[in-house]
CSV table of C-alpha atoms in Angstrom, one decimal:
chain,number,residue,atom,x,y,z
C,265,MET,CA,-38.6,-21.0,4.5
C,266,LEU,CA,-35.5,-23.1,4.2
C,267,PRO,CA,-35.0,-25.7,7.0
C,268,THR,CA,-32.7,-24.7,9.8
C,269,PRO,CA,-29.5,-26.8,9.4
C,270,PRO,CA,-29.0,-29.0,12.5
C,271,ALA,CA,-26.6,-28.2,15.2
C,272,ARG,CA,-23.2,-29.5,14.7
C,273,SER,CA,-21.4,-31.7,17.0
C,274,PRO,CA,-18.1,-30.4,18.7
C,275,LYS,CA,-16.3,-33.1,16.7
C,276,ASN,CA,-17.6,-31.9,13.5
C,277,THR,CA,-16.9,-28.4,14.4
C,278,LEU,CA,-13.3,-29.3,15.4
C,279,ARG,CA,-13.0,-31.1,12.0
C,280,TRP,CA,-13.9,-27.9,10.2
C,281,LEU,CA,-11.6,-25.7,12.1
C,282,LEU,CA,-8.6,-28.1,11.4
C,283,ILE,CA,-9.5,-28.1,7.8
C,284,ALA,CA,-9.6,-24.3,7.8
C,285,LEU,CA,-6.2,-24.2,9.8
C,286,LEU,CA,-4.7,-26.8,7.1
C,287,THR,CA,-5.9,-24.5,4.3
C,288,LEU,CA,-4.5,-21.4,5.8
C,289,ILE,CA,-1.1,-22.9,6.4
C,290,VAL,CA,-1.0,-24.3,2.8
C,291,LEU,CA,-2.2,-20.8,1.3
C,292,PHE,CA,0.5,-19.1,3.5
C,293,THR,CA,3.2,-21.2,2.4
C,294,LEU,CA,2.3,-20.8,-1.1
C,295,MET,CA,2.5,-17.3,-0.8
C,296,ALA,CA,5.8,-17.4,0.7
C,297,LEU,CA,7.0,-19.7,-2.1
C,298,THR,CA,5.8,-17.3,-4.8
C,299,ALA,CA,6.4,-14.0,-2.9
C,300,ARG,CA,9.9,-13.8,-4.9
C,301,GLU,CA,10.5,-13.5,-8.3
C,302,ARG,CA,10.5,-17.1,-10.3
C,303,GLN,CA,12.3,-18.0,-13.3
C,304,ASN,CA,10.1,-20.7,-14.0
C,305,THR,CA,6.3,-21.3,-14.1
C,306,THR,CA,4.5,-24.3,-12.9
C,307,ALA,CA,2.6,-26.7,-15.0
C,308,VAL,CA,-0.6,-25.6,-13.7
C,309,GLU,CA,0.1,-21.8,-14.5
C,310,ASN,CA,1.1,-23.0,-18.0
C,311,ILE,CA,-2.0,-25.1,-18.6
C,312,LEU,CA,-4.2,-22.3,-17.3
C,313,HIS,CA,-2.6,-19.5,-19.2
C,314,THR,CA,-2.7,-21.7,-22.5
C,315,ALA,CA,-6.2,-22.5,-21.9
C,316,LEU,CA,-7.1,-18.7,-21.2
C,317,TYR,CA,-5.2,-17.4,-24.2
C,318,PRO,CA,-7.8,-17.6,-26.7
C,319,PHE,CA,-10.6,-16.1,-24.6
C,320,GLN,CA,-8.2,-13.5,-23.2
C,321,THR,CA,-7.0,-12.6,-26.7
C,322,ALA,CA,-10.7,-12.3,-27.9
C,323,ALA,CA,-11.6,-10.2,-25.0
C,324,GLY,CA,-8.7,-8.1,-25.2
C,325,TRP,CA,-9.1,-7.5,-29.0
C,326,MET,CA,-12.7,-6.3,-28.3
C,327,ALA,CA,-11.5,-4.0,-25.6
C,328,ASN,CA,-8.7,-2.6,-27.5
C,329,ARG,CA,-10.9,-2.1,-30.6
C,330,MET,CA,-13.8,-0.2,-28.4
C,331,ARG,CA,-10.9,2.0,-27.0
C,332,THR,CA,-9.2,2.7,-30.4
C,333,THR,CA,-12.6,3.6,-31.9
C,334,THR,CA,-13.3,6.1,-29.1
C,335,GLU,CA,-10.0,7.4,-29.3
C,336,ALA,CA,-10.1,7.8,-32.8
C,337,VAL,CA,-13.0,10.1,-32.8
C,338,GLN,CA,-11.5,12.1,-30.0
C,339,GLU,CA,-8.3,12.4,-32.2
C,340,LEU,CA,-10.1,13.6,-35.3
C,341,VAL,CA,-11.1,16.8,-33.5
C,342,ARG,CA,-7.4,17.7,-32.6
C,343,MET,CA,-6.2,16.3,-35.9
C,344,ARG,CA,-6.4,19.4,-38.0
C,345,ALA,CA,-4.5,21.9,-35.7
C,346,GLU,CA,-1.9,19.2,-34.6
C,347,ASN,CA,-1.4,18.7,-38.6
C,348,ALA,CA,-0.3,22.2,-39.3
C,349,ARG,CA,2.3,22.1,-36.1
C,350,LEU,CA,3.5,18.5,-37.2
C,351,ARG,CA,4.3,19.9,-40.8
C,352,THR,CA,6.6,22.4,-39.2
C,353,GLU,CA,8.2,19.9,-36.9
C,354,VAL,CA,8.8,17.5,-39.8
C,355,ASP,CA,10.9,20.0,-41.4
C,356,GLU,CA,12.9,20.7,-38.5
C,357,LEU,CA,13.3,16.8,-37.7
C,358,ARG,CA,14.6,16.4,-41.3
C,359,HIS,CA,17.2,18.9,-40.6
C,360,VAL,CA,18.1,17.2,-37.3
C,361,GLN,CA,18.2,13.7,-39.0
C,362,THR,CA,20.7,14.8,-41.5
C,363,LEU,CA,22.9,16.0,-38.8
C,364,ASN,CA,22.4,12.9,-37.0
C,365,GLU,CA,23.3,10.7,-39.9
C,366,VAL,CA,26.6,12.8,-40.1
C,367,MET,CA,27.2,12.1,-36.3
C,368,VAL,CA,26.7,8.4,-36.5
C,369,LEU,CA,29.2,8.1,-39.2
C,370,GLU,CA,31.5,10.2,-37.3
C,371,ASN,CA,30.9,8.2,-34.0
C,372,ARG,CA,31.5,4.9,-36.0
C,373,ASP,CA,34.8,6.1,-37.3
C,374,LEU,CA,36.0,7.5,-34.1
C,375,ARG,CA,35.0,4.3,-32.1
C,376,ALA,CA,36.7,2.2,-34.6
C,377,GLU,CA,40.0,4.4,-34.2
C,378,LEU,CA,39.8,4.0,-30.4
C,379,GLY,CA,39.1,0.2,-30.8
C,380,LEU,CA,35.7,0.0,-29.1
C,381,ARG,CA,33.2,-2.3,-29.6
C,382,GLN,CA,30.0,-1.0,-31.6
C,383,GLN,CA,27.0,-0.7,-29.2
C,384,ALA,CA,25.0,-3.9,-29.6
C,385,GLY,CA,21.9,-3.3,-31.3
C,386,TYR,CA,18.8,-5.1,-30.2
C,387,HIS,CA,15.7,-6.8,-31.9
C,388,LEU,CA,12.2,-5.6,-30.9
C,389,LEU,CA,9.4,-7.8,-30.8
C,390,ALA,CA,5.8,-6.4,-31.0
C,391,ALA,CA,3.2,-7.8,-28.8
C,392,GLU,CA,-0.4,-6.9,-28.0
C,393,VAL,CA,-1.5,-6.5,-24.2
C,394,ILE,CA,-4.4,-9.1,-23.7
C,395,VAL,CA,-4.8,-8.7,-20.1
C,396,ARG,CA,-4.6,-5.6,-18.0
C,397,GLN,CA,-3.7,-5.1,-14.4
C,398,SER,CA,-7.0,-5.6,-12.4
C,399,SER,CA,-5.8,-5.1,-8.9
C,400,ASN,CA,-5.2,-1.9,-7.0
C,401,TRP,CA,-2.0,-3.7,-5.5
C,402,PHE,CA,-0.2,-5.3,-8.5
C,403,GLN,CA,0.7,-3.4,-11.8
C,404,SER,CA,1.1,-5.9,-14.5
C,405,VAL,CA,-0.2,-6.9,-17.9
C,406,VAL,CA,-0.2,-10.1,-20.0
C,407,ILE,CA,1.1,-10.0,-23.6
C,408,ASN,CA,0.3,-12.3,-26.4
C,409,ARG,CA,4.1,-13.4,-26.7
C,410,GLY,CA,5.7,-16.3,-24.9
C,411,GLN,CA,8.6,-19.0,-24.9
C,412,ARG,CA,7.5,-19.8,-28.6
C,413,ASP,CA,8.6,-16.3,-29.7
C,414,GLY,CA,11.9,-16.3,-27.5
C,415,VAL,CA,10.7,-14.2,-24.8
C,416,ARG,CA,12.5,-14.9,-21.5
C,417,SER,CA,12.1,-13.4,-18.1
C,418,LYS,CA,13.9,-10.2,-17.3
C,419,MET,CA,13.8,-8.8,-20.7
C,420,ALA,CA,12.6,-5.1,-21.0
C,421,VAL,CA,9.4,-4.1,-22.4
C,422,ILE,CA,9.1,-0.6,-24.1
C,423,ASN,CA,6.9,1.3,-26.4
C,424,SER,CA,7.3,4.4,-28.3
C,425,ARG,CA,7.1,6.5,-25.2
C,426,GLY,CA,9.8,4.6,-23.2
C,427,MET,CA,10.1,1.9,-20.9
C,428,VAL,CA,6.9,0.0,-19.9
C,429,GLY,CA,8.5,-2.6,-17.6
C,430,TYR,CA,10.2,-6.0,-17.7
C,431,ILE,CA,9.1,-9.6,-18.3
C,432,GLU,CA,8.2,-11.1,-14.9
C,433,LYS,CA,7.1,-14.6,-16.1
C,434,VAL,CA,6.9,-16.4,-19.2
C,435,THR,CA,4.5,-19.4,-20.3
C,436,TYR,CA,4.3,-20.9,-23.8
C,437,THR,CA,2.0,-18.6,-25.3
C,438,THR,CA,2.0,-15.6,-23.0
C,439,ALA,CA,4.2,-13.4,-20.8
C,440,THR,CA,3.4,-11.3,-17.8
C,441,VAL,CA,4.9,-7.8,-17.9
C,442,ARG,CA,5.8,-6.2,-14.4
C,443,LEU,CA,4.9,-2.5,-14.9
C,444,LEU,CA,7.4,0.2,-13.7
C,445,GLY,CA,4.7,1.6,-11.5
C,446,ASP,CA,4.5,-1.7,-9.4
C,447,ARG,CA,5.5,-1.9,-6.0
C,448,ASP,CA,8.0,-4.7,-6.5
C,449,PHE,CA,9.4,-3.0,-9.6
C,450,GLN,CA,13.3,-2.1,-9.4
C,451,VAL,CA,15.7,-1.3,-12.4
C,452,PRO,CA,19.2,0.4,-12.4
C,453,VAL,CA,19.2,3.7,-13.9
C,454,ARG,CA,21.3,6.8,-14.4
C,455,THR,CA,20.4,10.4,-15.3
C,456,ASP,CA,21.4,11.4,-18.9
C,457,LYS,CA,22.8,14.8,-18.0
C,458,SER,CA,25.0,14.3,-14.8
C,459,GLY,CA,25.4,10.4,-15.2
C,460,GLU,CA,24.5,9.8,-11.6
C,461,PHE,CA,23.7,6.0,-11.1
C,462,GLY,CA,20.8,5.0,-9.2
C,463,VAL,CA,17.8,2.6,-8.8
C,464,LEU,CA,14.2,3.4,-9.9
C,465,LYS,CA,11.5,1.7,-7.7
C,466,GLY,CA,7.7,1.7,-8.1
C,467,ARG,CA,5.4,2.7,-5.7
C,468,GLY,CA,2.0,1.4,-6.9
C,469,ASN,CA,-1.3,2.9,-6.7
C,470,ASP,CA,-0.8,5.0,-9.7
C,471,GLU,CA,2.0,7.1,-7.9
C,472,ASP,CA,5.0,8.0,-9.9
C,473,PRO,CA,8.0,6.0,-9.5
C,474,VAL,CA,11.1,7.0,-7.3
C,475,VAL,CA,14.5,7.3,-8.1
C,476,GLU,CA,17.3,6.7,-5.5
C,477,PHE,CA,20.8,7.6,-5.3
C,478,PRO,CA,22.2,5.4,-2.9
C,479,TYR,CA,25.9,5.6,-4.2
C,480,ASN,CA,26.1,9.4,-3.8
C,481,ARG,CA,24.5,11.5,-1.2
C,482,ASP,CA,25.2,14.7,-3.0
C,483,ALA,CA,24.0,13.3,-6.5
C,484,GLN,CA,23.8,16.3,-9.0
C,485,VAL,CA,20.0,15.7,-9.8
C,486,GLU,CA,17.5,18.4,-10.6
C,487,PRO,CA,14.0,18.6,-11.8
C,488,GLY,CA,13.7,18.0,-15.4
C,489,HIS,CA,16.6,15.7,-15.7
C,490,VAL,CA,16.0,12.7,-17.8
C,491,ILE,CA,16.3,9.2,-16.4
C,492,VAL,CA,17.4,6.1,-18.6
C,493,THR,CA,18.3,2.6,-17.8
C,494,SER,CA,21.9,2.2,-16.9
C,495,GLY,CA,22.3,-1.3,-18.4
C,496,LEU,CA,24.3,-2.3,-15.4
C,497,GLY,CA,24.2,-5.9,-14.3
C,498,THR,CA,20.9,-6.9,-15.9
C,499,THR,CA,19.5,-8.1,-19.3
C,500,ILE,CA,18.0,-4.7,-19.6
C,501,PRO,CA,20.1,-2.7,-22.2
C,502,GLY,CA,21.1,1.0,-21.3
C,503,ASP,CA,19.8,4.1,-22.5
C,504,LEU,CA,16.2,3.1,-22.6
C,505,TYR,CA,14.1,6.2,-21.7
C,506,ILE,CA,12.0,6.1,-18.7
C,507,GLY,CA,10.9,9.6,-17.7
C,508,THR,CA,11.8,13.0,-16.2
C,509,VAL,CA,12.6,13.8,-12.7
C,510,THR,CA,9.9,16.0,-11.3
C,511,SER,CA,11.0,16.7,-7.7
C,512,VAL,CA,14.1,16.0,-5.7
C,513,TYR,CA,14.5,15.4,-2.1
C,514,MET,CA,16.4,13.8,0.8
C,515,GLN,CA,14.9,10.6,2.3
C,516,ASP,CA,13.9,10.7,6.1
C,517,ASN,CA,17.2,9.1,7.0
C,518,ASN,CA,18.9,12.0,5.4
C,519,LEU,CA,21.5,9.7,3.5
C,520,VAL,CA,19.9,8.9,0.2
C,521,ARG,CA,19.2,11.4,-2.4
C,522,SER,CA,15.8,10.6,-4.0
C,523,GLY,CA,13.5,12.1,-6.7
C,524,THR,CA,10.0,11.5,-8.3
C,525,VAL,CA,10.1,10.3,-11.9
C,526,LYS,CA,7.2,11.1,-14.2
C,527,PRO,CA,7.3,8.3,-16.7
C,528,GLY,CA,7.1,8.7,-20.5
C,529,VAL,CA,4.6,6.0,-20.8
C,530,ASP,CA,0.9,6.2,-19.5
C,531,LEU,CA,0.9,2.8,-17.8
C,532,ASN,CA,-3.2,2.9,-17.8
C,533,HIS,CA,-3.6,2.8,-21.5
C,534,LEU,CA,-1.3,0.2,-23.0
C,535,SER,CA,-2.4,-1.7,-25.9
C,536,PHE,CA,0.9,-2.5,-27.9
C,537,VAL,CA,4.2,-2.9,-26.7
C,538,GLN,CA,7.8,-4.2,-27.7
C,539,VAL,CA,10.1,-6.7,-26.1
C,540,VAL,CA,13.6,-6.0,-26.3
C,541,MET,CA,15.0,-9.3,-27.2
C,542,THR,CA,18.5,-9.1,-25.6
C,543,GLU,CA,20.8,-11.9,-25.8
C,544,PRO,CA,21.2,-14.3,-22.9
C,545,GLU,CA,24.9,-13.6,-22.7
C,546,VAL,CA,24.1,-9.9,-21.9
C,547,ASN,CA,23.1,-10.9,-18.6
C,548,GLN,CA,25.9,-10.4,-16.2
C,549,GLY,CA,24.9,-12.5,-13.5
C,550,ALA,CA,22.7,-10.2,-11.6
C,551,ASP,CA,19.6,-11.8,-9.9
C,552,SER,CA,17.3,-8.9,-10.4
C,553,PRO,CA,17.0,-6.0,-13.0
G,187,MET,CA,-29.3,-24.3,-9.1
G,188,ARG,CA,-27.9,-23.9,-12.5
G,189,TYR,CA,-24.3,-24.2,-11.7
G,190,TRP,CA,-23.0,-23.9,-15.2
G,191,ALA,CA,-24.6,-20.3,-15.4
G,192,LEU,CA,-23.0,-19.3,-12.4
G,193,LEU,CA,-19.8,-20.4,-13.6
G,194,ALA,CA,-20.3,-18.5,-17.0
G,195,ILE,CA,-21.0,-15.4,-15.0
G,196,LEU,CA,-17.7,-15.9,-13.0
G,197,GLY,CA,-15.8,-16.6,-16.2
G,198,ILE,CA,-17.2,-13.4,-17.6
G,199,ALA,CA,-16.4,-11.3,-14.7
G,200,PHE,CA,-12.8,-12.7,-14.8
G,201,LEU,CA,-12.3,-11.8,-18.5
G,202,LEU,CA,-14.0,-8.3,-18.1
G,203,GLN,CA,-11.7,-7.7,-15.1
G,204,THR,CA,-8.6,-8.7,-16.8
G,205,THR,CA,-9.2,-7.0,-19.9
G,206,VAL,CA,-11.8,-3.9,-19.8
G,207,ALA,CA,-11.5,-2.9,-16.0
G,208,GLY,CA,-8.0,-1.4,-16.8
G,209,PHE,CA,-9.7,1.2,-18.9
G,210,LEU,CA,-12.2,2.0,-16.3
G,211,THR,CA,-9.7,3.2,-13.7
G,212,ILE,CA,-10.6,6.4,-11.9
G,213,ARG,CA,-7.6,8.1,-10.0
G,214,GLY,CA,-5.5,4.8,-10.0
G,215,VAL,CA,-8.6,3.1,-8.5
G,216,HIS,CA,-9.7,-0.3,-10.4
G,217,PRO,CA,-13.2,-1.6,-10.2
G,218,ASP,CA,-13.3,-5.1,-8.7
G,219,LEU,CA,-15.8,-7.0,-10.6
G,220,LEU,CA,-14.9,-10.3,-9.3
G,221,LEU,CA,-15.3,-9.0,-5.6
G,222,ALA,CA,-18.7,-7.7,-6.8
G,223,THR,CA,-19.8,-11.2,-8.2
G,224,VAL,CA,-18.5,-13.0,-5.1
G,225,VAL,CA,-20.5,-10.8,-2.7
G,226,SER,CA,-23.6,-11.2,-5.0
G,227,PHE,CA,-23.1,-14.8,-5.0
G,228,GLY,CA,-22.9,-15.1,-1.2
G,229,LEU,CA,-25.8,-12.7,-0.6
G,230,LEU,CA,-28.1,-14.4,-3.1
G,231,PHE,CA,-27.0,-18.3,-3.0
G,232,GLY,CA,-25.4,-18.8,0.5
G,233,PRO,CA,-22.3,-19.6,1.9
G,234,GLU,CA,-21.5,-22.5,-0.2
G,235,VAL,CA,-21.6,-20.9,-3.5
G,236,GLY,CA,-19.9,-18.0,-1.9
G,237,LEU,CA,-17.1,-19.8,-0.8
G,238,LEU,CA,-16.6,-22.0,-4.1
G,239,GLY,CA,-17.1,-19.0,-6.1
G,240,GLY,CA,-14.8,-16.9,-4.1
G,241,GLY,CA,-12.2,-19.7,-4.3
G,242,LEU,CA,-12.3,-20.2,-7.9
G,243,ALA,CA,-12.2,-16.4,-8.6
G,244,GLY,CA,-9.3,-16.1,-6.4
G,245,PHE,CA,-7.3,-19.0,-8.1
G,246,LEU,CA,-8.0,-17.4,-11.6
G,247,LEU,CA,-6.6,-14.0,-10.3
G,248,ASP,CA,-3.6,-15.7,-8.5
G,249,VAL,CA,-2.6,-17.7,-11.8
G,250,VAL,CA,-2.8,-14.5,-13.7
G,251,TYR,CA,-0.7,-12.5,-11.3
G,252,GLY,CA,1.6,-15.3,-10.4
G,253,ARG,CA,3.0,-13.5,-7.2
G,254,TYR,CA,1.9,-14.5,-3.6
G,255,MET,CA,-0.2,-17.1,-4.9
G,256,GLY,CA,-3.1,-18.1,-2.5
G,257,LEU,CA,-3.5,-14.5,-1.3
G,258,HIS,CA,-6.6,-13.9,-3.8
G,259,ILE,CA,-8.1,-17.6,-2.8
G,260,LEU,CA,-7.9,-16.7,0.8
G,261,ILE,CA,-9.4,-13.3,0.5
G,262,LEU,CA,-12.3,-14.1,-1.9
G,263,ALA,CA,-13.2,-17.4,-0.6
G,264,SER,CA,-13.2,-16.0,2.9
G,265,LEU,CA,-15.4,-13.3,1.6
G,266,GLY,CA,-17.9,-15.5,-0.1
G,267,LEU,CA,-18.2,-17.4,3.0
G,268,ALA,CA,-18.6,-14.6,5.4
G,269,VAL,CA,-21.2,-12.8,3.1
G,270,GLY,CA,-23.0,-16.0,2.5
G,271,MET,CA,-23.6,-16.3,6.2
G,272,VAL,CA,-26.1,-13.7,6.3
G,273,GLU,CA,-27.9,-14.7,3.2
G,274,GLN,CA,-30.9,-16.0,4.9
G,275,ARG,CA,-30.9,-12.8,7.2
G,276,VAL,CA,-31.3,-10.1,4.7
G,277,PHE,CA,-34.0,-8.6,2.5
G,278,LYS,CA,-32.7,-9.5,-0.9
G,279,ASP,CA,-34.6,-7.1,-2.9
G,280,SER,CA,-33.3,-3.9,-1.3
G,281,LEU,CA,-30.4,-2.3,-3.5
G,282,VAL,CA,-29.2,-0.9,-0.1
G,283,LEU,CA,-27.9,-4.3,0.6
G,284,PRO,CA,-25.4,-4.8,-2.1
G,285,LEU,CA,-24.4,-1.0,-1.8
G,286,LEU,CA,-23.6,-1.5,1.8
G,287,ALA,CA,-22.0,-5.0,1.3
G,288,GLY,CA,-19.9,-3.9,-1.5
G,289,LEU,CA,-18.5,-0.9,0.7
G,290,VAL,CA,-18.0,-3.0,3.8
G,291,THR,CA,-16.4,-6.1,2.1
G,292,SER,CA,-14.1,-3.9,-0.2
G,293,LEU,CA,-12.6,-2.2,3.0
G,294,MET,CA,-12.3,-5.5,4.7
G,295,THR,CA,-10.7,-7.0,2.0
G,296,GLN,CA,-8.3,-4.3,1.1
G,297,ILE,CA,-7.2,-3.9,4.8
G,298,ALA,CA,-6.9,-7.7,4.9
G,299,THR,CA,-4.7,-7.7,1.6
G,300,LEU,CA,-2.6,-5.1,2.9
G,301,THR,CA,-2.1,-6.8,6.3
G,302,ILE,CA,-1.1,-10.1,4.6
G,303,LEU,CA,1.3,-8.3,2.2
G,304,ALA,CA,2.9,-6.7,5.4
G,305,PHE,CA,3.8,-10.2,6.6
G,306,PHE,CA,5.8,-10.4,3.3
G,307,GLY,CA,7.7,-7.1,3.9
G,308,TRP,CA,5.4,-4.5,2.0
G,309,ARG,CA,5.5,-1.2,3.7
G,310,VAL,CA,3.0,1.4,2.5
G,311,PRO,CA,2.2,4.8,3.8
G,312,LEU,CA,-1.2,3.8,5.6
G,313,VAL,CA,-3.0,7.1,5.8
G,314,THR,CA,-2.1,8.0,2.2
G,315,THR,CA,-3.0,4.5,1.1
G,316,MET,CA,-6.5,4.9,3.1
G,317,LYS,CA,-7.2,8.2,1.3
G,318,THR,CA,-6.2,7.5,-2.2
G,319,LEU,CA,-6.8,3.7,-2.6
G,320,ILE,CA,-9.0,2.0,0.2
G,321,PHE,CA,-11.8,4.4,0.7
G,322,PRO,CA,-12.1,5.5,-3.0
G,323,GLY,CA,-11.8,1.7,-4.0
G,324,ALA,CA,-14.6,0.8,-1.3
G,325,LEU,CA,-16.9,3.7,-2.8
G,326,TYR,CA,-16.2,2.4,-6.4
G,327,SER,CA,-16.9,-1.4,-5.4
G,328,ALA,CA,-20.0,-0.5,-3.7
G,329,MET,CA,-21.4,0.9,-7.0
G,330,VAL,CA,-20.0,-2.0,-9.0
G,331,THR,CA,-21.5,-4.4,-6.5
G,332,ALA,CA,-25.0,-2.8,-6.9
G,333,LEU,CA,-24.9,-3.1,-10.6
G,334,VAL,CA,-23.6,-6.6,-10.6
G,335,TYR,CA,-26.1,-7.9,-7.9
G,336,SER,CA,-29.0,-6.1,-9.6
G,337,GLN,CA,-28.2,-8.1,-12.8
G,338,ILE,CA,-27.9,-11.4,-11.0
G,339,HIS,CA,-30.9,-10.5,-8.9
G,340,ARG,CA,-32.9,-10.0,-12.0
G,341,ARG,CA,-32.1,-13.5,-13.2
G,342,LEU,CA,-32.6,-15.3,-10.0
G,343,ARG,CA,-35.4,-17.3,-10.9
G,344,TYR,CA,-33.6,-18.7,-13.9
G,345,LEU,CA,-30.3,-19.1,-11.9
G,346,ARG,CA,-32.3,-20.9,-9.0
G,347,PRO,CA,-35.4,-22.3,-10.2
G,348,ASP,CA,-35.6,-24.5,-6.9
G,349,PRO,CA,-34.7,-22.5,-3.8
G,350,ARG,CA,-33.7,-25.6,-2.0
G,351,GLY,CA,-31.2,-26.6,-4.7
G,352,ALA,CA,-27.9,-25.3,-3.0
G,353,ILE,CA,-24.8,-27.3,-2.5
G,354,HIS,CA,-25.1,-29.1,0.8
G,355,PHE,CA,-22.0,-30.8,1.5
G,356,ILE,CA,-20.9,-28.5,4.1
G,357,ARG,CA,-24.4,-28.9,6.1
G,358,ARG,CA,-24.6,-32.5,5.7
G,359,ARG,CA,-24.8,-33.2,9.4
């Protein structure tokens, strides 16, 4: 039986209450300061991220290998049937590729004739996910690329299935990617068919993001339309595939047409991603993507 | 008290939370290994260890997320302290204890998180969030807490060879 602690004096209780109050004020101030997006990370964050980097890389590597092995076994079962289907698809794609090559040449010539600038290509930087979102409220991952690799905040992050998110903050060795399902995620987009401009917003909690068209109440959007980035006013280039509209509705205020978007990427199973290394001058001055 | 072992447990929980937990998502709900560890620390080692463990776990999470820094410190440190307060009043060998503690603390921390985030402009559909996130999350946390608690409890003699060896700086007077 442990001895009962002696009763505290009122003075002592008051001292602890003051400490608790002061701690609360400090923490709430810190929260308020870091609630908005930041361009730079603090020295403490840099040091801790760098210190954690080897452990996170090792743990992430093991987790990825375990997952890859499990998936490889599952894939093997599906592989035979898929192989036959893919052979047919390859033949079809070869035909499409030939057509595309002809069209690219034709497009280049036509753009030259019209005096238009060629669409800027961008360099992609491969990165491995070393830390996954571990909260029910925030959706982000940490990748093993940072300032030393030329990564900067607000760069787009994609994988073979489309846009994953954008760089939220960068340390020397790592970068945090805000995923497009995150509640604070926003990016300007457009529909590929009707060309309607809107904003894609994350909703968190594994729910599909929504696209809002605040500029046109009668936006021509239907389920099945493809959503891509618009490239307007951000470091995120245009035409990055995001997903497909699954439903369209008017918001409660009856002013903004909105739709739910099924993303191309599976945000719960990210292992490798690519950072779109856009040039700084592409930034047109907007303060958010 | 072997504090280095407690630190190691917390470190492992943090690494697992930030690497493996993403793969263990069920319908968008993540297992909360750090909450489970902090609750176990509080229940087994008292308010001081709960408070410090929760504060450290929260600090690590805040650094990783980099947003609303201080949120996790506040939530987890308060949780560790509150759970630790009942340490001497509960029967530690029962598995019902961590199940119940995991359920209740997860509900409380998620509601507290949502309330604090509402101060910063977050607006979420409350009923839907309760149904899809908070209640399933509490059930998941209850199971994870029971698992973590049982593993730490099995090593209790090693972790705390001297039952009086707690941090006493808070109760000094």
